[in-house]
Coordinates of C-alpha atoms in Angstrom, one line a residue:
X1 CA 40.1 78.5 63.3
X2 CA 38.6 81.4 65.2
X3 CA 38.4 79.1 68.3
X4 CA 42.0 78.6 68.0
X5 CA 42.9 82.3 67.3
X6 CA 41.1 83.3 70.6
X7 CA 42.5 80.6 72.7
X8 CA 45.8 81.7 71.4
X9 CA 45.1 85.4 72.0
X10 CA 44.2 84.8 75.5
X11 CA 47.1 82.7 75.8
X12 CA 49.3 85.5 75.1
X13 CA 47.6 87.6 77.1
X14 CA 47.9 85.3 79.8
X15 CA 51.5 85.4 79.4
X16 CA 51.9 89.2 78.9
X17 CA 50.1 89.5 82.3
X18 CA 52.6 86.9 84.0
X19 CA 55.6 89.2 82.5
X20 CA 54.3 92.4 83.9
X21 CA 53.3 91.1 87.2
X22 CA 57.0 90.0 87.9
X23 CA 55.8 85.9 87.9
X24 CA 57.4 84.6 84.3
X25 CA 60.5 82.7 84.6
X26 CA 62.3 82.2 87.9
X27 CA 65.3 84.2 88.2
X28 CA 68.3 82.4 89.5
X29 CA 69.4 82.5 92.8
X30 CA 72.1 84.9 93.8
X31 CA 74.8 84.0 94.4
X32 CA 75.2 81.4 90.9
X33 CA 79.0 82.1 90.5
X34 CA 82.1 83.1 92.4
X35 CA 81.9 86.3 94.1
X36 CA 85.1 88.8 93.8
X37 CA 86.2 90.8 96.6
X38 CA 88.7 93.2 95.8
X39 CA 90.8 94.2 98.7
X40 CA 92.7 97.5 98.0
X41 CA 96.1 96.5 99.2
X42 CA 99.0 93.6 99.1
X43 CA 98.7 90.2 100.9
X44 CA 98.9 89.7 104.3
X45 CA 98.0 92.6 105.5
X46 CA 95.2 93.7 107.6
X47 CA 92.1 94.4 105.6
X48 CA 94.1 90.9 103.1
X49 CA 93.0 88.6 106.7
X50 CA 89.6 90.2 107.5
X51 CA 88.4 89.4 103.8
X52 CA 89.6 85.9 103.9
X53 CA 88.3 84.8 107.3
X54 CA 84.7 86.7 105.4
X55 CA 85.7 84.7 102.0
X56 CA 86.0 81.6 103.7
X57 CA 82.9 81.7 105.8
X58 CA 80.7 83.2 103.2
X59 CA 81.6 80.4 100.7
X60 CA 80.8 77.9 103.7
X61 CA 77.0 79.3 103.7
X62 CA 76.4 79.8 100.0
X63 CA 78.0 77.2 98.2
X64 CA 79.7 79.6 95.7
X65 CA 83.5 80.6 95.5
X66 CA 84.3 84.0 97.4
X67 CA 87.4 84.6 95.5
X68 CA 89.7 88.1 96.6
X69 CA 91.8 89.7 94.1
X70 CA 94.0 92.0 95.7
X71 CA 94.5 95.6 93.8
X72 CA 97.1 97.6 95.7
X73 CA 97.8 101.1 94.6
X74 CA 97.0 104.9 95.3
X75 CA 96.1 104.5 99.1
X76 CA 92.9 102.2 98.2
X77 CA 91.7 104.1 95.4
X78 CA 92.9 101.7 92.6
X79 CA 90.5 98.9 93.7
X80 CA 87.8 101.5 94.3
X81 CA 88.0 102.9 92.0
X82 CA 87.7 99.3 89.8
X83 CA 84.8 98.4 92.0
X84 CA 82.9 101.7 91.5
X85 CA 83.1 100.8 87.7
X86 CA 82.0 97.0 87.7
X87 CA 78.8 95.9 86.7
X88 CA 76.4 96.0 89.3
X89 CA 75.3 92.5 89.8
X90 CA 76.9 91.4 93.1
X91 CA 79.7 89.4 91.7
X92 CA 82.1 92.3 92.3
X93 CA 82.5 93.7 96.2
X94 CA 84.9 96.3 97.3
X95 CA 86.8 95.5 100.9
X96 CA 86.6 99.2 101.9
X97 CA 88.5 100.8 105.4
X98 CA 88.6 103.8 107.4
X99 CA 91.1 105.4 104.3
X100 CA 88.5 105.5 102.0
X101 CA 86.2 107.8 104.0
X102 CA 89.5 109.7 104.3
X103 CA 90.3 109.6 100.6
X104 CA 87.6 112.2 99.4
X105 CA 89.0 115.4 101.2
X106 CA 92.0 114.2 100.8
X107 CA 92.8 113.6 96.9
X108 CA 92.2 116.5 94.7
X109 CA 91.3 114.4 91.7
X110 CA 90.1 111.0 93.0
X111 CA 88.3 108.9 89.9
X112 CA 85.3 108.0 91.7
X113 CA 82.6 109.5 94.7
X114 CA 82.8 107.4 97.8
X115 CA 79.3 108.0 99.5
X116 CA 77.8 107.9 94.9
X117 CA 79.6 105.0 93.3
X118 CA 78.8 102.3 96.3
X119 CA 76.0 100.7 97.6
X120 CA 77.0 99.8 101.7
X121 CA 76.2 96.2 102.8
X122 CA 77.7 96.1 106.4
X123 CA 80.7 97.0 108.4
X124 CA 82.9 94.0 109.3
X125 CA 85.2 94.8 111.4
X126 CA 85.9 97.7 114.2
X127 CA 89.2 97.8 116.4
X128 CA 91.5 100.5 117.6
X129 CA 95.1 101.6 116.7
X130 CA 98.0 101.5 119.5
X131 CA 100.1 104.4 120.1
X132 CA 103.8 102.9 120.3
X133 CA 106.9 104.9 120.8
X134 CA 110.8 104.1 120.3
X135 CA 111.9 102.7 124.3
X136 CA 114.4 105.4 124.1
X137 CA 111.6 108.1 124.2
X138 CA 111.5 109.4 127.8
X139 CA 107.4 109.0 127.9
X140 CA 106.3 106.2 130.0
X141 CA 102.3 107.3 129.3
X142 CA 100.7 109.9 127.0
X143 CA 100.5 112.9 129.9
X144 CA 103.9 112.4 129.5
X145 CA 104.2 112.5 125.9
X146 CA 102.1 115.3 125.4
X147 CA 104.6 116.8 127.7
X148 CA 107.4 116.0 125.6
X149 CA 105.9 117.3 122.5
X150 CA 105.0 120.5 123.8
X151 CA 108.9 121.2 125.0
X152 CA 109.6 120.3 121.7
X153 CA 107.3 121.4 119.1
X154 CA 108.5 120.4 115.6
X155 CA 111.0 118.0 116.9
X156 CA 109.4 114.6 117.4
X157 CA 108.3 112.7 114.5
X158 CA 105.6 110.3 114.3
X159 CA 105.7 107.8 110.9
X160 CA 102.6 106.5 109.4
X161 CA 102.2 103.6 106.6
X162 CA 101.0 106.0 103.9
X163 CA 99.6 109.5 103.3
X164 CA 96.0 109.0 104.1
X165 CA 95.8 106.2 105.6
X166 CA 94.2 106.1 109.4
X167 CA 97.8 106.0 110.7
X168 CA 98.3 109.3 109.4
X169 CA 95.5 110.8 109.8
X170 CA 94.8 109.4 113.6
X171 CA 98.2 111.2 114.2
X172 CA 96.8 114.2 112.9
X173 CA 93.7 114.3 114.9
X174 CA 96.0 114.0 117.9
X175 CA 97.8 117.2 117.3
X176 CA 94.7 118.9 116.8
X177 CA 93.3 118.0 119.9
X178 CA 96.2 117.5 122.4
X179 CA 97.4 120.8 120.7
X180 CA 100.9 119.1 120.0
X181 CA 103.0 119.7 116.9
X182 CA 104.5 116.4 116.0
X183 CA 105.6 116.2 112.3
X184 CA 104.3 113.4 110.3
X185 CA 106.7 111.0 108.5
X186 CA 105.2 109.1 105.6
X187 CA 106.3 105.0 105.0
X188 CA 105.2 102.9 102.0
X189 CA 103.6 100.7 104.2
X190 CA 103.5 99.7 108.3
X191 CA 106.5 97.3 108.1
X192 CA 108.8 99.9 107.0
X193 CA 107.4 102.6 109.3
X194 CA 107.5 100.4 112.1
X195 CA 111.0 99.3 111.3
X196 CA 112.1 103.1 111.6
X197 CA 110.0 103.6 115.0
X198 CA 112.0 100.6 116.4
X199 CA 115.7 102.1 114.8
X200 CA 115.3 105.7 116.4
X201 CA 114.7 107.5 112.8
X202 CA 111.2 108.6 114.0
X203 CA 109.8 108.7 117.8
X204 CA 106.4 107.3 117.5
X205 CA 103.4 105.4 115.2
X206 CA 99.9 105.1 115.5
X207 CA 99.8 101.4 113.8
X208 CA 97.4 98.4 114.0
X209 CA 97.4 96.1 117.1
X210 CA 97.6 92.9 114.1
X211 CA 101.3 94.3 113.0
X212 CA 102.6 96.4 116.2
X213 CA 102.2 94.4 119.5
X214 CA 104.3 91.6 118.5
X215 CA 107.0 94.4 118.5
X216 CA 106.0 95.8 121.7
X217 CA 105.9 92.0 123.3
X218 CA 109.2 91.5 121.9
X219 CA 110.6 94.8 123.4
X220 CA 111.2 96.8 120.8
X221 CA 108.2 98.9 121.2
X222 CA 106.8 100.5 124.3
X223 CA 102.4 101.1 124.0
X224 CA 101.3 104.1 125.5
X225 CA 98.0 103.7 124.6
X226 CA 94.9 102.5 122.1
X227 CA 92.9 104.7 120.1
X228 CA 89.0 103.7 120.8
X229 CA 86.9 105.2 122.7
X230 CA 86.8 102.0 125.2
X231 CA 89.9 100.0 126.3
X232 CA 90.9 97.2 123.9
X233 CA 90.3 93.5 125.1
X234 CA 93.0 92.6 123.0
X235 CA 94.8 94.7 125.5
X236 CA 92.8 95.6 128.9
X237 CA 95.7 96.8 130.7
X238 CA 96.4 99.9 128.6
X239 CA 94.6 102.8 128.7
X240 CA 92.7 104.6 125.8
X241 CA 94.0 108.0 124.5
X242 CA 90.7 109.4 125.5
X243 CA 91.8 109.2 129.5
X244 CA 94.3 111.4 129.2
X245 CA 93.1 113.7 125.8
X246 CA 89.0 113.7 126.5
X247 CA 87.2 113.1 123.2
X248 CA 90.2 111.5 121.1
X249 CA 88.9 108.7 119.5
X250 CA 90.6 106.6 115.7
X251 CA 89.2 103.4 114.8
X252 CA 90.2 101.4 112.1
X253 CA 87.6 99.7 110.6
X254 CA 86.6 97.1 107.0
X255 CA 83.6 96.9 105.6
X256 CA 81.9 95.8 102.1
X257 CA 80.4 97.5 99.7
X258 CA 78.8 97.2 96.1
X259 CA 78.7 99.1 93.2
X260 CA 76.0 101.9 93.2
X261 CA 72.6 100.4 91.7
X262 CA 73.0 97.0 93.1
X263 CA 69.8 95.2 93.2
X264 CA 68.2 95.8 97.0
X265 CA 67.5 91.6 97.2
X266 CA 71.3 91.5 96.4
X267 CA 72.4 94.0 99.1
X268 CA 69.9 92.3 101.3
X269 CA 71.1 88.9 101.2
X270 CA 74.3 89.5 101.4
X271 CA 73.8 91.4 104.4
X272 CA 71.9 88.5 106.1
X273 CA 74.8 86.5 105.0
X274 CA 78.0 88.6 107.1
X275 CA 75.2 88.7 110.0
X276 CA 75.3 84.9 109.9
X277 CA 78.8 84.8 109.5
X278 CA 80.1 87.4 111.7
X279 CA 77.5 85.7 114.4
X280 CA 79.9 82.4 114.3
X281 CA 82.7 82.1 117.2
X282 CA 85.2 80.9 115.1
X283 CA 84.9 84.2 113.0
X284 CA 84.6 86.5 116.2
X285 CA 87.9 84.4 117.6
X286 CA 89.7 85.6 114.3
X287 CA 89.0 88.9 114.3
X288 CA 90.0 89.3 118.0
X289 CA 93.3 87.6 117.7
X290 CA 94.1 90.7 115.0
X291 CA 92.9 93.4 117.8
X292 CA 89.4 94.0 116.1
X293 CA 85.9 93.4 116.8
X294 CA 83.1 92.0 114.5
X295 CA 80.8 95.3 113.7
X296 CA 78.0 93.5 111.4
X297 CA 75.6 96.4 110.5
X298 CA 72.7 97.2 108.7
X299 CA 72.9 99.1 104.8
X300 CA 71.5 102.1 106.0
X301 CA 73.1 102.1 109.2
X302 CA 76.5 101.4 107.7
X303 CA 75.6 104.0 105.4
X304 CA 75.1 106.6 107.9
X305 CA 78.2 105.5 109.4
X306 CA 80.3 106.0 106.5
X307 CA 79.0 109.7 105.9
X308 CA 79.6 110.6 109.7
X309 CA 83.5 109.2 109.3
X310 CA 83.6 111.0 105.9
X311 CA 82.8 114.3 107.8
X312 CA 84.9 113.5 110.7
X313 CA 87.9 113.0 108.9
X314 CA 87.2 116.2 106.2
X315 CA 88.1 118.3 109.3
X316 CA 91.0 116.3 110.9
X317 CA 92.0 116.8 106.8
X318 CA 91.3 120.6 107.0
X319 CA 93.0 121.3 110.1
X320 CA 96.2 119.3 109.0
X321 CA 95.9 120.7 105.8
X322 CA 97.5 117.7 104.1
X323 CA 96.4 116.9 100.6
X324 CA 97.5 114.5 97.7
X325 CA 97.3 115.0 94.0

């Protein structure tokens, strides 16, 4: 009997040594279930496309269901702010953009803390915004605009698809640094804003390339210019703001993120995932058809991006002085 008790004691010792040393039970692989990604907004829009070509391609490599639920509401922060409050297991991801590194300066009583709540896996996508005005508008360029606007401060219009949302705010950051004073219309979305643009009710939009150069092929539009710092292969032939207004520069981007406390192992695979999938020409092809680029970065590195567009955008929000309950 005391043989036995000792070669049970040092069995369970045994075992209580494999527990603490991290080498009992193999834990499952991740992922071993469908994956949600919430996307902040309706169907069919921007951000709705980039997370189902990701979806689609991510399911492809893992084997497991990459399933979006769409939660619209509150310029992005509804889905956020569900995100920022799911467990922290992977299995919930938030489809983030440029408007929720706007959000925090702009909302006085948002529910959640962008750069606390979230764990950054990688950027996905990076593309510019077009500057489009009504072809009744006598600018053929943005010299010429600028022009306009100054003979006419107050009096031209430009409409946006929301308060907050890069469309707004990329108008703002062009009054502040082509020193212009065009009044800000907000739309409940792009296709109504875009609507008014073409009808004469407002003069101009800073929109997406995906929902404003069919208009502009179509001749409803005229395109002055794009937004990035670089011209657009989407669109070589027109120039950036930044040749006319040095420095101006509004991207649009998407990107995924996790709830805060996310296992590292989890972050890191599914970063090593997007870089596999954002590597694939089929997924590059997709992206550019919509006027953006594939941007797969690094947690930290998309981390540090995210805080540089928070501050960038805290004083496009100051100088406007816009603000939303």
């Amino acid at each position: 009997m005391q043989k036995i008790r000792r070669r049970l004691a040092m069995a369970l010792c045994a075992l209580a040594g494999c527990l603490v040393g991290g080498s009992a039970l193999p834990q499952a692989a991740y992922p071993a279930k469908p994956v949600k990604l919430v996307v902040p907004y309706p169907p069919g829009g921007p951000t709705d496309i980039v997370a189902r070509v990701i979806a689609q391609r991510l399911q492809t490599q893992t084997g497991q269901p990459f399933v979006i639920e769409n939660l619209p509401g509150a310029g992005g922060n509804t889905g956020a702010a569900a995100v920022a409050r799911a467990a922290p297991d992977g299995y919930t991801l938030l489809v983030a953009t440029t408007a929720h590194a706007i959000n925090p300066s702009l909302f006085k009583n948002l529910s959640y803390q962008f750069g606390r709540d979230f764990a950054p896996i990688s950027q996905l996508t990076s593309g510019p915004l077009v500057v489009v005005v009504n072809p009744a508008l006598p600018a053929k360029n943005m010299a010429e605009l600028i022009a306009l606007a100054k003979s006419k401060p107050g009096e031209l219009n430009f409409a946006s698809s929301g308060n907050g949302q890069s469309t707004h705010l990329a108008g703002e950051l062009f009054n502040a640094t082509a020193g212009t004073k065009i009044r800000h219309v907000p739309y409940k979305g792009s296709a109504p804003a875009l609507t008014d643009t073409m009808g004469g009710q407002t003069q101009l939009m800073f929109d997406t390339m995906l929902s404003a150069m069919p208009h502009v092929k179509g001749g409803k539009l005229r395109a002055l210019a794009v937004t990035s710092a670089q011209r657009s292969p989407a669109a070589p032939d027109l120039p950036t703001v930044a040749e006319t207004v040095p420095g101006f520069e509004a991207i649009a981007w998407n990107g995924l993120l996790a709830p805060a406390n996310t296992p590292r192992e989890i972050i890191a695979k599914l970063s090593a995932e997007l870089r596999t999938a954002m590597e694939q020409p089929e997924v590059r092809e997709r992206f550019e058809a919509q006027g953006f680029a594939a941007a797969w970065n690094t947690p930290d590195a998309f981390a540090g991006f995210i805080q540089a567009e928070i501050d960038k955008w805290a004083k496009v929000v100051q100088v406007s002085g816009a603000t939303i309950e």
